[in-house]
Each structure stands twice: as C-alpha cells, then as structure tokens.
C-alpha cells in the first residue's frame, strides 16, 4: 500500500476526520496530526482574516515534499492538505498527519513535513489587519 494516502490543495473546509481516516494503519504505533488554524494576531498586529493563494505547481511540489518524507523516515502513512481562498479566524488552513511504527518517528516526520511544506510549496497568504492594512507572506522561500 502507498505510504502517501492523501494530498490536496483545496478551496473548501478541511476535515481532521478525513485526514485521520486516510492514515489509519494497523502497523502504526504512533500517529501525529498537526492542525494549523488562522490566529487573531501576527507579530503584535491584530489579524481579522486571511486569504491563501497557490501556484499551479503547488500540488506537484507538495507531492515531491511528501515523497521525500516517505523516503527519509520509516513511516506507514502520510497525509497533507492545505486550504486556499478566504479564511476567517479559527478556520483550519493546513493539516499534516503521519503514522509510524513508533511515536518518535511519527513526531519527527510530521515536524519535517509541515516545515518543508511551509518552506518549499508555493502557497502564499495575504493577511488583513484590524487597521485596514494587508500584507503578503510567502509560505515558501
């Protein structure tokens, strides 16, 4: 069975239950799920909402990142989904999940998955602040 169970860039709400179901595996002794949500502040400024945009290659880049994680760690399952479009405070922006035989492997792979996703997948956010200003923030360098 393929280790990469679910990848997506979506303009609809994300589901923790869907991601958790996708990585279910009887060989896994540890499962980690990271859920990134829209917070009400950034660098001391009040955030009111944000919008994510993705380059057309974003899903291909997400797959490349996932394949690297699957090759570098002894995991049994992996999933990553990111939302695009307009999001409100508290909305889920990203979910990554990893199942592995042991918890330490699941934690390490999950941390690297979210870090590499943010650094390498061409997704950008536009934050709207309470003072009416906006700011583009690159999720990848």
Coordinates of C-alpha atoms in Angstrom, one line a residue:
X1 CA 0.0 0.0 0.0
X2 CA 1.2 3.5 -0.8
X3 CA 2.5 5.5 2.2
X4 CA 1.2 8.7 0.7
X5 CA -2.5 8.4 1.4
X6 CA -3.9 11.9 0.9
X7 CA -2.6 15.1 -0.6
X8 CA -4.6 18.2 -1.5
X9 CA -4.8 21.9 -2.1
X10 CA -8.5 22.8 -1.6
X11 CA -10.8 25.8 -1.6
X12 CA -13.2 24.0 0.7
X13 CA -13.0 23.4 4.5
X14 CA -10.6 20.8 5.7
X15 CA -11.5 17.8 7.8
X16 CA -9.4 16.4 10.6
X17 CA -11.5 13.2 10.5
X18 CA -10.9 12.7 6.8
X19 CA -7.1 13.1 7.3
X20 CA -7.1 10.8 10.3
X21 CA -9.1 8.1 8.4
X22 CA -6.7 8.3 5.5
X23 CA -3.6 7.5 7.5
X24 CA -5.2 4.7 9.6
X25 CA -2.8 1.7 9.7
X26 CA -2.6 -1.3 11.9
X27 CA 1.2 -1.3 11.6
X28 CA 1.3 2.1 13.2
X29 CA 2.0 2.5 16.9
X30 CA 2.1 6.3 16.7
X31 CA 0.1 8.8 14.8
X32 CA 0.6 12.6 14.8
X33 CA -1.8 15.2 13.4
X34 CA -0.8 18.9 13.1
X35 CA -3.6 21.3 12.5
X36 CA -2.8 24.9 11.5
X37 CA -5.5 27.5 12.1
X38 CA -6.0 31.2 11.4
X39 CA -5.0 33.1 14.5
X40 CA -6.0 36.6 15.5
X41 CA -2.5 38.1 15.6
X42 CA 0.8 38.2 13.8
X43 CA 3.9 40.0 15.0
X44 CA 1.9 42.0 17.5
X45 CA -0.7 43.1 15.0
X46 CA -4.4 42.2 15.1
X47 CA -5.4 39.9 12.2
X48 CA -9.0 39.9 11.0
X49 CA -8.9 37.4 8.2
X50 CA -6.6 36.0 5.6
X51 CA -6.5 34.5 2.1
X52 CA -4.3 31.8 0.7
X53 CA -3.2 31.6 -2.9
X54 CA -1.3 28.7 -4.6
X55 CA 0.8 28.5 -7.7
X56 CA -0.5 25.9 -10.2
X57 CA 2.5 23.7 -9.3
X58 CA 1.7 23.6 -5.6
X59 CA 0.2 20.1 -5.6
X60 CA 3.2 18.7 -7.5
X61 CA 5.5 20.4 -5.1
X62 CA 3.5 19.0 -2.2
X63 CA 3.8 15.5 -3.6
X64 CA 7.6 16.0 -4.0
X65 CA 7.9 17.0 -0.3
X66 CA 5.7 14.1 0.7
X67 CA 7.8 11.6 -1.3
X68 CA 11.0 12.9 0.4
X69 CA 9.5 12.5 3.8
X70 CA 8.3 9.0 2.9
X71 CA 11.8 8.1 1.7
X72 CA 13.6 9.7 4.7
X73 CA 11.5 8.2 7.6
X74 CA 10.2 4.7 8.4
X75 CA 6.6 5.7 8.3
X76 CA 3.5 3.7 7.3
X77 CA 1.2 6.6 6.2
X78 CA 1.3 10.3 5.4
X79 CA -1.3 12.9 4.5
X80 CA -1.2 16.7 3.9
X81 CA -3.9 19.1 2.8
X82 CA -3.8 22.9 2.6
X83 CA -6.6 25.3 2.1
X84 CA -6.7 28.2 -0.4
X85 CA -9.1 31.1 -0.6
X86 CA -10.6 33.3 2.1
X87 CA -10.4 32.1 5.6
X88 CA -11.7 33.5 8.9
X89 CA -10.3 33.4 12.4
X90 CA -10.3 29.9 13.7
X91 CA -10.6 28.2 10.2
X92 CA -8.2 25.3 9.5
X93 CA -5.6 26.3 7.0
X94 CA -3.5 23.1 6.9
X95 CA -3.4 19.6 8.2
X96 CA -0.5 17.2 8.1
X97 CA -0.5 13.7 9.6
X98 CA 1.9 10.9 9.9
X99 CA 1.6 7.3 11.1
X100 CA 4.6 5.3 12.0
X101 CA 5.6 2.2 14.0
X102 CA 6.8 4.3 16.9
X103 CA 5.8 7.7 18.2
X104 CA 9.3 9.3 17.8
X105 CA 9.3 8.6 14.1
X106 CA 5.8 10.0 13.7
X107 CA 6.7 13.2 15.6
X108 CA 9.9 13.7 13.6
X109 CA 8.4 13.0 10.2
X110 CA 5.3 15.2 11.0
X111 CA 7.5 18.1 12.1
X112 CA 9.6 17.9 8.9
X113 CA 6.5 17.5 6.7
X114 CA 5.0 20.8 8.0
X115 CA 8.3 22.6 8.0
X116 CA 9.1 21.5 4.4
X117 CA 5.6 22.2 3.2
X118 CA 5.9 25.8 4.5
X119 CA 9.4 26.3 3.1
X120 CA 9.0 24.6 -0.3
X121 CA 5.4 24.5 -1.5
X122 CA 4.4 27.7 -3.4
X123 CA 1.5 28.9 -1.3
X124 CA 1.2 32.5 -0.1
X125 CA -1.1 34.2 2.3
X126 CA -2.5 37.7 2.4
X127 CA -3.2 38.9 5.9
X128 CA -5.8 41.5 6.6
X129 CA -5.2 43.6 9.8
X130 CA -7.6 45.4 12.1
X131 CA -6.1 48.8 11.0
X132 CA -7.3 48.1 7.4
X133 CA -3.8 47.3 6.0
X134 CA -2.8 44.0 4.3
X135 CA 0.4 42.0 4.0
X136 CA 1.5 39.2 1.7
X137 CA 3.5 36.5 3.4
X138 CA 5.3 33.8 1.4
X139 CA 4.9 30.3 2.7
X140 CA 7.9 29.2 0.6
X141 CA 11.3 30.8 0.0

